[in-house]
Coordinates of C-alpha atoms in Angstrom, one line a residue:
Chain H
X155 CA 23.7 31.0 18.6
X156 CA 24.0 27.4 19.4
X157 CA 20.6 26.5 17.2
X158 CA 22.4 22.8 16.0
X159 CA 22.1 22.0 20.0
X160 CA 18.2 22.0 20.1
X161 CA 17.9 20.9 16.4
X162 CA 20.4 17.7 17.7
X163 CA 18.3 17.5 20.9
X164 CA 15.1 17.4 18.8
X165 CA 16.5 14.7 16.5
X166 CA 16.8 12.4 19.3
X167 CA 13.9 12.8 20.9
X168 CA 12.3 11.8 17.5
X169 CA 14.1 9.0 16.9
X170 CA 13.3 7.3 20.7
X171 CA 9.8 8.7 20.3
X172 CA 8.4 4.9 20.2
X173 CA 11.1 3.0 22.4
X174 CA 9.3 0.0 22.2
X175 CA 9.1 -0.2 18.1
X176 CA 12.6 1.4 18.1
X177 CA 14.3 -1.6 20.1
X178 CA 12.0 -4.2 18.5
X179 CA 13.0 -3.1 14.7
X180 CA 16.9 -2.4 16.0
X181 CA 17.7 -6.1 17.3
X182 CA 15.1 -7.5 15.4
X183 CA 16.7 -6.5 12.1
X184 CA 20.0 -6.7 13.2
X185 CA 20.1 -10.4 15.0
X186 CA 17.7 -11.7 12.4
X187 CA 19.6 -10.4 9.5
X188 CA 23.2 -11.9 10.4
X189 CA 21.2 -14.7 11.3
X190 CA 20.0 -15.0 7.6
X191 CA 23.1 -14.0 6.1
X192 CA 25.0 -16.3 8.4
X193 CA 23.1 -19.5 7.4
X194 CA 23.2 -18.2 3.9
X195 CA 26.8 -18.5 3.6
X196 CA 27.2 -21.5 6.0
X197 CA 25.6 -23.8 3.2
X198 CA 28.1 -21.8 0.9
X199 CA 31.4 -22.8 2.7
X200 CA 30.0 -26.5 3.7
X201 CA 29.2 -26.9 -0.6
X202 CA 32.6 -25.8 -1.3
X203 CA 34.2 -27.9 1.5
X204 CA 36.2 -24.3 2.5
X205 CA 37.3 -22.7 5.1
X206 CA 37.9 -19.5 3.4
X207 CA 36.6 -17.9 0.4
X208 CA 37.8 -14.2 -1.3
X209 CA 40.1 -13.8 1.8
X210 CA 36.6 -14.4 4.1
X211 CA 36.0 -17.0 6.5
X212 CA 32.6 -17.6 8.0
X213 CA 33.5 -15.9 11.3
X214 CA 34.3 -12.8 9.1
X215 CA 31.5 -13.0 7.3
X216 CA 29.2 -13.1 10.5
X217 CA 31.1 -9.5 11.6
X218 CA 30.6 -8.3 8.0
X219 CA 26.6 -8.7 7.9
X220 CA 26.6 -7.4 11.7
X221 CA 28.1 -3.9 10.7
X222 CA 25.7 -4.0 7.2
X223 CA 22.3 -3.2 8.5
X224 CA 23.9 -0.8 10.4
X225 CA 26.2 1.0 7.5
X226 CA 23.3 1.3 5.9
X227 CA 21.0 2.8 8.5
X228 CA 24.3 4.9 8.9
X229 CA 24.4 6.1 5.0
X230 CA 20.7 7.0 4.1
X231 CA 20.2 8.9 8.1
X232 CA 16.7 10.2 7.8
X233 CA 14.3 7.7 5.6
X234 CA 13.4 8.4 2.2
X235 CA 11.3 11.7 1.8
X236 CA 13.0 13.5 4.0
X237 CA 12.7 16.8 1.7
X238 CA 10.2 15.8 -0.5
X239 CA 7.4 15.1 1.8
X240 CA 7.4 18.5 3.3
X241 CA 7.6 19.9 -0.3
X242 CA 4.1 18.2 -1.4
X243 CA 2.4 19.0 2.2
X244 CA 3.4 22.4 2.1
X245 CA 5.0 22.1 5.6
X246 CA 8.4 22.9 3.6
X247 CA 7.4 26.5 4.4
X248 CA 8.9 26.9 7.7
X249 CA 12.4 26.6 6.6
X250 CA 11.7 29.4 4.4
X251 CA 10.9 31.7 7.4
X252 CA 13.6 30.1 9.9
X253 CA 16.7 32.4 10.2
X254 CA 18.7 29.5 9.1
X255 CA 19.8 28.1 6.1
X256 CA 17.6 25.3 4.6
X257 CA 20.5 23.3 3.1
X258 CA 22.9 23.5 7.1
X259 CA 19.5 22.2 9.0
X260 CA 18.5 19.1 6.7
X261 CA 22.1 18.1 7.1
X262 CA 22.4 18.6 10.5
X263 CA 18.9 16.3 11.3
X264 CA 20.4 14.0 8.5
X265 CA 23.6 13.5 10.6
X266 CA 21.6 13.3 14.0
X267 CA 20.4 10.0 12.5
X268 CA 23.7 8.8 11.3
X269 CA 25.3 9.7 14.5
X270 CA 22.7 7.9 16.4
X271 CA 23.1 4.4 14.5
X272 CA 27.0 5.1 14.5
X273 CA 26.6 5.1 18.4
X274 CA 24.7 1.7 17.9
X275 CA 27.3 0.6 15.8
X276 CA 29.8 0.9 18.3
X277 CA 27.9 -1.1 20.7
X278 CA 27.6 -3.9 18.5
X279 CA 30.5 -3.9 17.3
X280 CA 32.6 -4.2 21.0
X281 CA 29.9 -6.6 22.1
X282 CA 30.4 -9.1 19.1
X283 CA 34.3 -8.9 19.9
X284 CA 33.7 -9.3 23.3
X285 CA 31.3 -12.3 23.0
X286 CA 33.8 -13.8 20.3
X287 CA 36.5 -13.3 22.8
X288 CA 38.8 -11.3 20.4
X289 CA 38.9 -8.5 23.6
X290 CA 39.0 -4.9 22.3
X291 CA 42.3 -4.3 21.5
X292 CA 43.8 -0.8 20.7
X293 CA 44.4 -1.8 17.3
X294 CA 40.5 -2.9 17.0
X295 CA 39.3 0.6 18.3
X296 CA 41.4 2.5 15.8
X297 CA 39.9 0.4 12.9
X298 CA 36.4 1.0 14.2
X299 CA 37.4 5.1 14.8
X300 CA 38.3 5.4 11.6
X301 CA 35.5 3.3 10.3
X302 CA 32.8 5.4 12.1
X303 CA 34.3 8.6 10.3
X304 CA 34.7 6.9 7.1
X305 CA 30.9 6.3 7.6
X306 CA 30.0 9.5 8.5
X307 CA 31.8 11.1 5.2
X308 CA 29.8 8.7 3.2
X309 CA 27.1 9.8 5.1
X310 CA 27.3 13.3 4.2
X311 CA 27.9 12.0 0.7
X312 CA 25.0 10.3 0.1
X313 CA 22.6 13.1 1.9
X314 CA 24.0 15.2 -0.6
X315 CA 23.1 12.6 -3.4
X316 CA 19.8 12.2 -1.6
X317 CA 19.2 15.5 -1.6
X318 CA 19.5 16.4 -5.6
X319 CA 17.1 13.8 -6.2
X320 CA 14.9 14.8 -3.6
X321 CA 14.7 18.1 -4.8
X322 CA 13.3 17.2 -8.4
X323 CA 10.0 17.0 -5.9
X324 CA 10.0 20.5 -7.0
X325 CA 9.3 19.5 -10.5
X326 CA 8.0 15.8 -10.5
X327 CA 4.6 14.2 -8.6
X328 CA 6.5 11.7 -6.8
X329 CA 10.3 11.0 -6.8
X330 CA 10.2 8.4 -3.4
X331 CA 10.8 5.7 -6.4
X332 CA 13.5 7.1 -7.3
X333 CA 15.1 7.1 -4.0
X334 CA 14.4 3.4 -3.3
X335 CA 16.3 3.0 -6.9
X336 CA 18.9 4.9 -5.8
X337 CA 19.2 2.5 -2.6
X338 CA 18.9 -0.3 -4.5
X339 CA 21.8 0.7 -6.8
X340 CA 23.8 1.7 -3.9
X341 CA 23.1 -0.9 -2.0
X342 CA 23.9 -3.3 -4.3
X343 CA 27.0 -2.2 -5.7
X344 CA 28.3 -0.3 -2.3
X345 CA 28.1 -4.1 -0.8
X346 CA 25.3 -4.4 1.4
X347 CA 24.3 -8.0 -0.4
X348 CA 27.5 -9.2 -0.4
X349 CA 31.1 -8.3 -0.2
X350 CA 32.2 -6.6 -3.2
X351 CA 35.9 -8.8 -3.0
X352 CA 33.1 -11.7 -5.1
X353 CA 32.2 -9.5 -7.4
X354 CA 34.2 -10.6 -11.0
X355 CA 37.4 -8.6 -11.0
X356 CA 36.1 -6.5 -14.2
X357 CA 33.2 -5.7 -12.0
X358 CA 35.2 -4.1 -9.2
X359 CA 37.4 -1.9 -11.6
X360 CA 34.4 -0.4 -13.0
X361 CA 32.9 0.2 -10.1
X362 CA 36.1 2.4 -8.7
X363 CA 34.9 4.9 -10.7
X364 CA 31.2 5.2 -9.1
X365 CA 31.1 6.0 -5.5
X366 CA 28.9 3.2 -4.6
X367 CA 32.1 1.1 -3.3
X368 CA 33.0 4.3 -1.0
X369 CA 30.0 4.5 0.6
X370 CA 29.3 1.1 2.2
X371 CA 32.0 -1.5 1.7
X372 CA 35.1 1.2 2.1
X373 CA 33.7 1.6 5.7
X374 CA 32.7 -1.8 6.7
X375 CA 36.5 -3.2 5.4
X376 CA 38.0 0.0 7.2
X377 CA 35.6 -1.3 10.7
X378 CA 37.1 -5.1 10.1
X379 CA 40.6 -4.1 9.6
X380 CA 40.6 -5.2 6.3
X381 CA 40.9 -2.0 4.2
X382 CA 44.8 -0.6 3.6
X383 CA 46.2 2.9 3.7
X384 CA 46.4 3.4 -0.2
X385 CA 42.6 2.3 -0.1
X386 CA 41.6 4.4 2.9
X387 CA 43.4 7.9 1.2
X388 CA 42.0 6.9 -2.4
X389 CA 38.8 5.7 -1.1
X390 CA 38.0 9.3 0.9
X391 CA 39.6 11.1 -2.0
X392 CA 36.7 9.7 -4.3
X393 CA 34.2 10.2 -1.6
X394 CA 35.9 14.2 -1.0
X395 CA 34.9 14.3 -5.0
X396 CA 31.3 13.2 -5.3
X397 CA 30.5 15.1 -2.2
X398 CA 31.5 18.3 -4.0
X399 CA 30.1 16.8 -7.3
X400 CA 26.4 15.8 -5.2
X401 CA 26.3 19.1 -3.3
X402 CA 26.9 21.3 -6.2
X403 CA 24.4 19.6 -7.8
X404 CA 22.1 19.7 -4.7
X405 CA 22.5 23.9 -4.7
X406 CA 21.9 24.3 -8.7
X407 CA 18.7 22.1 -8.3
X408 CA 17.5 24.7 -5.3
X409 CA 18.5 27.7 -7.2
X410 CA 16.6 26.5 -10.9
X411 CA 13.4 24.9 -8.6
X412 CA 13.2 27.6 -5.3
X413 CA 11.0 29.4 -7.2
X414 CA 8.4 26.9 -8.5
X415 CA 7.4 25.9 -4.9
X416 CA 4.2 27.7 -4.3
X417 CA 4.3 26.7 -0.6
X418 CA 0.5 25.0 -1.2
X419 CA 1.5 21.3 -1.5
X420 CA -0.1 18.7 -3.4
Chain L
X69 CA -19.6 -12.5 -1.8
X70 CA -20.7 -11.1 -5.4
X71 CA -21.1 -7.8 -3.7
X72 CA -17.7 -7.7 -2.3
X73 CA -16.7 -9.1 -6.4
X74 CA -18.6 -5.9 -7.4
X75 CA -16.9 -3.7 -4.7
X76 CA -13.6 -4.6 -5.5
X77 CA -14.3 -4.1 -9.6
X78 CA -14.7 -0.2 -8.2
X79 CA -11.6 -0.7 -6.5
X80 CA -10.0 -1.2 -8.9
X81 CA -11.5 1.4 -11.6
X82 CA -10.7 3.4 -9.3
X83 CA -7.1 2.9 -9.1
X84 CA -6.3 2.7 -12.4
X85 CA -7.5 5.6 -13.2
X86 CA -5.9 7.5 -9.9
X87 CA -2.2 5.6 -11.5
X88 CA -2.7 7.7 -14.7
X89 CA -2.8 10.8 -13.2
X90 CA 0.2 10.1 -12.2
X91 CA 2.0 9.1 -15.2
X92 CA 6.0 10.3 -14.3
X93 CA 5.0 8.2 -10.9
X94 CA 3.6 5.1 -12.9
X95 CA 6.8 5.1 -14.7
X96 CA 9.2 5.3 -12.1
X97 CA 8.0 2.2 -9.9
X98 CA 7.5 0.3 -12.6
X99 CA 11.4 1.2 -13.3
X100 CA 11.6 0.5 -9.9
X101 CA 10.6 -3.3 -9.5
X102 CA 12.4 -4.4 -12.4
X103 CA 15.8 -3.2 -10.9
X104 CA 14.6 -4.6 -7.8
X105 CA 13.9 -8.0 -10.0
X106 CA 17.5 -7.6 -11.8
X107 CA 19.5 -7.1 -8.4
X108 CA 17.8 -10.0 -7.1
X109 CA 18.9 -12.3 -10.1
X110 CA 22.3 -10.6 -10.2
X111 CA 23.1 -11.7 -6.5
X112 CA 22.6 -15.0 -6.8
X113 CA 24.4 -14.9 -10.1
X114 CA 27.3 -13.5 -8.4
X115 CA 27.4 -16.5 -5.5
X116 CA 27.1 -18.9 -8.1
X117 CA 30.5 -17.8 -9.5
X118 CA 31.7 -19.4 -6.7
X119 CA 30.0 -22.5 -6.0
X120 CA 27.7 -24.6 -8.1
X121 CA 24.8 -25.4 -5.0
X122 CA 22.9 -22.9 -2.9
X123 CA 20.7 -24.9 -0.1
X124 CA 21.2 -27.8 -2.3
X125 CA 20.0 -26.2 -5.6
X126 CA 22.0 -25.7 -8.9
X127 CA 21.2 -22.4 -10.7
X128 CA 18.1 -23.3 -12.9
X129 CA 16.7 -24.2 -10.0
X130 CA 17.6 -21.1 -8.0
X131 CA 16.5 -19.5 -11.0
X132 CA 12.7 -21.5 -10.8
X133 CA 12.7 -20.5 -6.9
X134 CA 14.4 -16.7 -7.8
X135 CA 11.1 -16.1 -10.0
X136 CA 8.8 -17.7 -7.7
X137 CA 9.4 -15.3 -4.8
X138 CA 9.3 -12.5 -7.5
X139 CA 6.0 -13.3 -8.4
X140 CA 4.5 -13.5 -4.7
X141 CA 6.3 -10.2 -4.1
X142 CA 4.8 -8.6 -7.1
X143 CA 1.8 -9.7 -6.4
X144 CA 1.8 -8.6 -2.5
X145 CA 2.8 -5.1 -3.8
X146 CA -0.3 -5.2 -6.6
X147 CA -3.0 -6.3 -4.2
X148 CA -2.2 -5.4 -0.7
X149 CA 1.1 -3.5 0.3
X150 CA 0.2 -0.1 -0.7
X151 CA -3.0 -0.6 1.9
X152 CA -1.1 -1.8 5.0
X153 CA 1.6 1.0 4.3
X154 CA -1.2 3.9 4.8
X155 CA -2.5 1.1 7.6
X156 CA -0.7 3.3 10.7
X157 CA -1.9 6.4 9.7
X158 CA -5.5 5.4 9.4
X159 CA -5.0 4.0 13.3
X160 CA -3.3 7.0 14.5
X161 CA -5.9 9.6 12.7
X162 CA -8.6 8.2 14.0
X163 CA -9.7 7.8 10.3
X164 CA -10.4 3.9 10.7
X165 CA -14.4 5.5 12.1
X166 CA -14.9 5.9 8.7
X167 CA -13.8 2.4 7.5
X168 CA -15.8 0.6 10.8
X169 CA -19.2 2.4 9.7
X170 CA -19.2 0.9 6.4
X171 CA -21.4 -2.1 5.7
X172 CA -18.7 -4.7 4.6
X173 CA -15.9 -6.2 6.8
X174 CA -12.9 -3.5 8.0
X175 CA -10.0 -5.9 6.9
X176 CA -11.7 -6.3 3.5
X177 CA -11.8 -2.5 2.7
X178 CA -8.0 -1.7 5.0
X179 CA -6.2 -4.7 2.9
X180 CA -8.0 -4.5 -0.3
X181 CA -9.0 -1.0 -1.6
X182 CA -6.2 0.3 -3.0
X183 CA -4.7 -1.7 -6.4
X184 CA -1.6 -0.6 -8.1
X185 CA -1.6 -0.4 -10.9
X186 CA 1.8 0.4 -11.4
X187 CA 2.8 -3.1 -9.7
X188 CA 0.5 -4.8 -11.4
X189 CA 2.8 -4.2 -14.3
X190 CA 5.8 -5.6 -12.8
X191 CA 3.5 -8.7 -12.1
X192 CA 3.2 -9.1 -16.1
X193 CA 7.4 -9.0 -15.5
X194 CA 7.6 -11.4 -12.4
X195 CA 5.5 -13.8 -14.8
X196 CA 7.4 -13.4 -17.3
X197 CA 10.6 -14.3 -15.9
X198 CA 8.7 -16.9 -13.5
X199 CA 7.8 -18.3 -17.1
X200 CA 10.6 -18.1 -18.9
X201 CA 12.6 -19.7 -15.6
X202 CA 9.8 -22.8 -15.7
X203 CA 10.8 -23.3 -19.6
X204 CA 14.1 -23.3 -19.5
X205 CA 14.2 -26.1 -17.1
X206 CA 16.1 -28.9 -18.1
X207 CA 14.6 -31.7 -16.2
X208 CA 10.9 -33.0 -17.2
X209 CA 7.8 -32.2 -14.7
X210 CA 4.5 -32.4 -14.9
X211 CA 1.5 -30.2 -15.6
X212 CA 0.5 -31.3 -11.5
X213 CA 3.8 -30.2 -10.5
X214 CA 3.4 -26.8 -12.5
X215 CA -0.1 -26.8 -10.7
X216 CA 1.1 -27.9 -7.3
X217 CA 3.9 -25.2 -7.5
X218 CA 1.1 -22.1 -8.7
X219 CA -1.2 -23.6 -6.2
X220 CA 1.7 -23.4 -3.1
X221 CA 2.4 -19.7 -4.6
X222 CA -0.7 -18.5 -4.1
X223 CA -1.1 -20.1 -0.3
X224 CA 2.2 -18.3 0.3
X225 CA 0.7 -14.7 -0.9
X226 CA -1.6 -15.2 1.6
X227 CA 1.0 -16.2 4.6
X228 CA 2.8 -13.2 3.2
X229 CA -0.1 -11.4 4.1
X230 CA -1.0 -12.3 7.2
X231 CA 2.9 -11.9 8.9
X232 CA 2.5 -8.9 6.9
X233 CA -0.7 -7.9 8.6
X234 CA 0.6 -9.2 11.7
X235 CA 3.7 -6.7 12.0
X236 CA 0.8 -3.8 11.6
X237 CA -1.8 -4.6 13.8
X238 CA 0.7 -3.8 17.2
X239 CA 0.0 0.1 15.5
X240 CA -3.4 -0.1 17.4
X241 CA -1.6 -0.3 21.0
X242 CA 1.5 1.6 20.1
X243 CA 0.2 4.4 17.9
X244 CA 3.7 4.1 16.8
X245 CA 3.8 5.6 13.0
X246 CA 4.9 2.6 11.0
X247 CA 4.8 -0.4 13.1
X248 CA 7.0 -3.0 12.4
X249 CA 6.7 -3.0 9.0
X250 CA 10.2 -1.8 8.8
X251 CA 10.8 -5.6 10.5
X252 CA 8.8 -7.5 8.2
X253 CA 10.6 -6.5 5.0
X254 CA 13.8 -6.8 6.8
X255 CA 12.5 -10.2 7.8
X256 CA 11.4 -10.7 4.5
X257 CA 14.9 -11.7 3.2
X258 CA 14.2 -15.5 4.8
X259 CA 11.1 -15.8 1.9
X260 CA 14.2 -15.1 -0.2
X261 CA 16.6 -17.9 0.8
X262 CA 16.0 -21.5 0.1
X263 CA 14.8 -23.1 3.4
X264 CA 17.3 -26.1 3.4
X265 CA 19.9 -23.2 4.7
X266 CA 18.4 -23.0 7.5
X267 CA 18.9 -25.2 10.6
X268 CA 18.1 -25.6 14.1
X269 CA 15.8 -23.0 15.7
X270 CA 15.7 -20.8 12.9
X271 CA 13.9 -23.4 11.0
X272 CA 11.6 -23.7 13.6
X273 CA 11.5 -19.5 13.2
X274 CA 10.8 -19.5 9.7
X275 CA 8.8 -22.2 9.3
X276 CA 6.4 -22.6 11.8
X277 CA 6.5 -19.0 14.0
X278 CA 7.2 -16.2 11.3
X279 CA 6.8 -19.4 8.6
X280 CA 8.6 -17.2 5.4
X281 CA 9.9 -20.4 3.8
X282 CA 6.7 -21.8 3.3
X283 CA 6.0 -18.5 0.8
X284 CA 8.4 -19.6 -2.0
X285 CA 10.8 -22.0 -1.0
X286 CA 8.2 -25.2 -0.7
X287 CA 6.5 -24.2 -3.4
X288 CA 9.9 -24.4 -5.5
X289 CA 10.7 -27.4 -3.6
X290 CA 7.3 -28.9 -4.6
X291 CA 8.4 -28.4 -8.2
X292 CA 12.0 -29.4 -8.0
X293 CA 12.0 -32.4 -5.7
X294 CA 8.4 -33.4 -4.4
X295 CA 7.0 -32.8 -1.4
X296 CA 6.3 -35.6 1.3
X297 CA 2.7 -35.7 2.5
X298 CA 3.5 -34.4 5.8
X299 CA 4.9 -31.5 4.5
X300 CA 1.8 -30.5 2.4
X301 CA -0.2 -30.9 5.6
X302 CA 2.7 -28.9 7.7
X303 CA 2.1 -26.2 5.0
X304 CA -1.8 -26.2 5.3
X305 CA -1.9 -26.7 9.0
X306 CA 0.5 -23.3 9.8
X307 CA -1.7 -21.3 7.0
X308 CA -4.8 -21.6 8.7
X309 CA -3.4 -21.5 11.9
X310 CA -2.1 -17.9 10.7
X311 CA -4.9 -17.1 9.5
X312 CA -7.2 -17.7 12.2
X313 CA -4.7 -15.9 14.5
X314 CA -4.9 -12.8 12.1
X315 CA -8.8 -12.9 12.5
X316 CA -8.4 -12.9 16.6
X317 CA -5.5 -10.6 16.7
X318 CA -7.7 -8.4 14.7
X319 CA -11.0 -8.8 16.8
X320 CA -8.9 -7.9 19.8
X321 CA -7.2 -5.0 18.2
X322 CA -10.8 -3.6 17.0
X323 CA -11.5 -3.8 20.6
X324 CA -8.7 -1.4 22.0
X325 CA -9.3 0.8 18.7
X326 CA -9.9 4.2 21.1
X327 CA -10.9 6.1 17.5
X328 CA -9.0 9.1 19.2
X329 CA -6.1 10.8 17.0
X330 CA -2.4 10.9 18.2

C-alpha cells in the first residue's frame, strides 16, 4: 500500500495552503536575512582592513547566510509542536486508530517539510551562482548533492531529537519551551549565527563531541565546497550515532508515556 | 482612562495566577529567555575575538546596546507578544465578535489582555544586565543621557509594536494561520544590529519603512555619542507616523472583518 504517496501529497498541499504568506515569509526571510548578515560582516572586514577572515571572504560569507535560513528550515521540518500539540488537544487519537505506525508517519510529514525547503534550497543556491557568474559547474552540483543529503540525515536526526522532547508532552503541561531551547542551543552551536571556523579553537573541539556542528554547519561547508572527505565520513558517522542514540530514546519515551495519554487533551 | 488602569489591573491578576498553574511551564520560559539572553551576548563575544569595532562600537558599548534590545524584547514578550501570537486564531475563528461587543476599544483588549508572567521575570534579568552593562561603563554620562536613553527604549517598545502589529493585521484578508509573524521576528534581527552597518537602501528599510534601528540602536546611540536634533525629530516623526498608520490599517481591517470562521 503506497500510503507515504497521499501522506507526501497531503504535506504539500499544507505547506502551499496560503501561497501568498508562503512566498512573502520565503524571500522575505531569506533576501532580508543575507541582507542583514551581509551588512553585518561588511563593517566587520572594512574594521579589520581584510579581505579574508577564518578562510571566509565576504562573498563567502554572502553564500553562507543564503544557505542558513534555509538549513534551518531544512533541520527542524514541521514547526515546533508537531507531536505535542495533538497530544494536549486530543486530536493525537487518530494515529492510534490508523493502520500505520505513529513513529513512520510523523517522520514521513517531518521529511515532506525538509524535502520541500531542500527543493528551495536548490533553487537558491543555482540562482546565487548564476547571478554571481560562477556558472554551475559539475563539481558545484556534486557539493550541493551531497549537501542536500547531508541535510536530510541531519534532518532525520534532529526529528528524532525533536521527537523525545516532544514526547515528555505526555508527562509535562507545556514542553514548546523546551523546543525553542533546544533550537536555540542548536542553532547556536550548529552555526546558524555564525560560522563555527570563529569560534575559539577549544570551543570547536568540544563541540565535536555534541552533534550540534553535524547538523547545520557540516552541511552548509559540504553545500560551499568547503567541508573535506575525512570531515564528510566522521561528520555522518557522528550524525549515524545520535540518530540511533535520539530514536532510541524517542521509542523508550513512547513505550514508558503511551499509556498515560488518556486521548482527552488538556 | 482609569477604567482601562482598572481593567488592565484584572488583566493582570488574572495572568499571574493562570502562570502558577502552570508551574513546570513558568519555569521553562523563564530558562528559556535567559539562554536566549546568553546566546545573544555570546555572539557578539565571539566577533569581538576578531575585531575590536562592530558598526563603530567597542564592546562596552555593544554591551550598553546588547542589553538595551534585551530589555525592549523582554518587555514586548511581557506586555504584548503572547496576545498578537493567539491574534490569527481569534480572526480566523470568528472569536474577535466577542472582543468587538465589549465596551472598550478591540486593540486595547487583542494587544493587552494577556501578561506573562513568566516574561516578566526575564524583564527583572534584561534589567539587570541592561544595569549592570550602564555601570560598568567606562566613560562618564549624565543622568539626561541615562534618561534620554530609557525614554528612546520605551518609544522603541512601541515601534516594536506596531511593525509587530502590522505583520498581523494582513491575517484579516488572508485568514492565513500565522501571518507574517514568522517575518517580523526574522526581520527582527535588524533591531539587533547597530544601525551604522547598515547603508544605502537598507537604511532607508530600517529606518524609515520597517524603522527597527530606531528600537535600540538610537537609543544606545543617544547614550554613547549624542543624538543631533534632527535625528530626535526623525525618531518622533516615523513613531507617530507608525502609529497613526497602525490605527487606519486597523479601521480598515475591522471593516473587511466577515466574523465568519475558516
Amino acid at each position: 500500500m503506497n500510503w507515504w504517496r497521499f501522506v507526501v501529497a497531503n504535506e504539500f498541499r499544507k505547506i502551499l495552503a496560503f501561497r501568498s504568506d508562503f512566498w512573502v515569509t520565503f524571500i522575505g526571510q531569506t533576501v532580508v536575512m543575507v541582507l542583514i548578515a551581509r551588512a553585518l560582516w561588511q563593517s566587520i572586514f572594512e574594521a579589520n582592513g581584510t579581505e579574508v577572515m577564518e578562510g571566509f571572504t565576504l562573498p563567502m560569507m554572502t553564500l553562507y547566510y543564503i544557505i542558513v535560513p534555509l538549513a534551518n528550515k531544512i533541520m527542524t521540518g514541521e514547526n515546533v509542536g508537531f507531536l505535542s500539540r495533538e497530544i494536549y488537544d486530543g486530536s493525537f487519537n487518530r494515529y492510534l486508530i490508523y493502520p500505520i505506525s505513529f513513529f513512520q508517519y510523523k517522520i514521513l510529514t517531518y521529511l515532506t517539510h525538509s524535502v520541500f525547503f531542500s527543493v528551495q534550497l536548490i533553487l537558491i543556491f543555482c540562482v546565487f551562482n548564476l547571478i554571481v557568474g560562477h556558472g554551475l559547474s559539475v563539481e558545484l552540483l556534486i557539493n550541493l548533492f551531497f549537501g542536500i543529503f547531508i541535510f536530510l540525515c541531519a534532518a532525520c536526526v534532529y526529528c528524532m531529537l525533536a521527537m523525545s522532547v516532544e514526547l515528555i508532552s505526555l508527562w509535562a503541561d507545556n514542553v514548546w519551551s523546551l523546543m525553542v531551547m533546544i533550537r536555540f542551543f542548536v542553532f547556536f552551536f550548529g552555526g546558524s549565527y555564525l560560522p563555527l571556523d570563529f569560534f575559539p579553537s577549544w570551543a570547536n573541539a568540544l563541540l565535536k563531541f555534541t552533534p550540534f556542528p553535524h547538523l547545520i554547519s557540516l552541511p552548509i561547508r559540504t553545500t560551499m565546497g568547503l567541508a573535506t572527505t575525512t570531515e564528510i565520513v566522521t561528520g555522518l558517522g557522528s550524525l549515524f550515532v545520535w540518530g540511533i542514540i535520539f530514536t532510541m530514546t524517542a521509542k523508550k519515551m513512547w513505550a514508558a508515556g503511551e499509556h498515560r495519554y488518556n486521548g482527552v487533551g488538556i | 482612562m482609569k477604567r482601562y488602569f482598572r481593567l488592565y489591573l484584572h488583566f493582570l491578576q488574572f495572568s499571574f495566577s493562570k502562570a502558577m498553574e502552570f508551574r513546570l511551564d513558568f519555569t521553562f520560559r523563564i530558562i528559556m529567555d535567559f539562554i536566549y539572553y546568553v546566546v545573544n551576548i555570546l555572539l557578539f563575544k565571539v566577533l569581538f575575538l576578531h575585531t575590536n569595532l562592530i558598526g563603530g562600537w567597542t564592546e562596552e558599548q555593544m554591551m550598553i546596546f546588547i542589553a538595551s534590545y534585551l530589555l525592549v524584547d523582554a518587555i514586548n514578550m511581557t506586555i504584548v507578544a503572547t496576545n498578537l501570537w493567539w491574534f490569527p486564531a481569534y480572526i480566523n475563528r470568528g472569536d474577535l465578535d466577542y472582543y468587538l461587543i465589549r465596551p472598550v476599544s478591540p486593540l486595547f483588549f487583542l494587544s493587552l489582555r494577556e501578561f506573562s508572567a513568566n516574561s516578566f521575570m526575564n524583564v527583572v534579568l534584561a534589567g539587570t544586565f541592561f544595569i549592570y552593562s550602564i555601570a560598568s561603563y567606562s566613560e562618564p554620562f549624565t543622568l539626561f543621557q541615562l534618561m534620554g536613553l530609557f525614554a528612546l527604549l520605551i518609544n522603541g517598545f512601541f515601534i516594536y509594536y506596531c511593525i509587530q502589529m502590522l505583520m498581523v493585521i494582513p491575517v484579516f484578508w488572508t485568514q492565513s494561520p500565522r501571518g507574517f509573524i514568522d517575518l517580523f521576528y526574522s526581520l527582527g534581527i535588524a533591531m539587533e544590529r547597530p544601525d551604522r552597518i547598515f547603508k544605502g537602501w537598507l537604511r532607508v528599510l530600517f529606518t524609515v519603512i520597517l524603522p527597527f534601528a530606531l528600537i535600540a540602536s538610537y537609543p544606545a546611540k543617544f547614550f554613547i555619542e549624542g543624538l543631533e536634533a534632527i535625528d530626535l525629530l526623525h525618531i518622533a516623526s516615523v513613531s507617530i507616523g507608525l502609529g497613526l498608520l497602525l490605527f487606519f490599517i486597523w479601521k480598515k481591517a475591522l471593516r473587511s472583518y466577515s466574523s465568519a470562521s475558516s
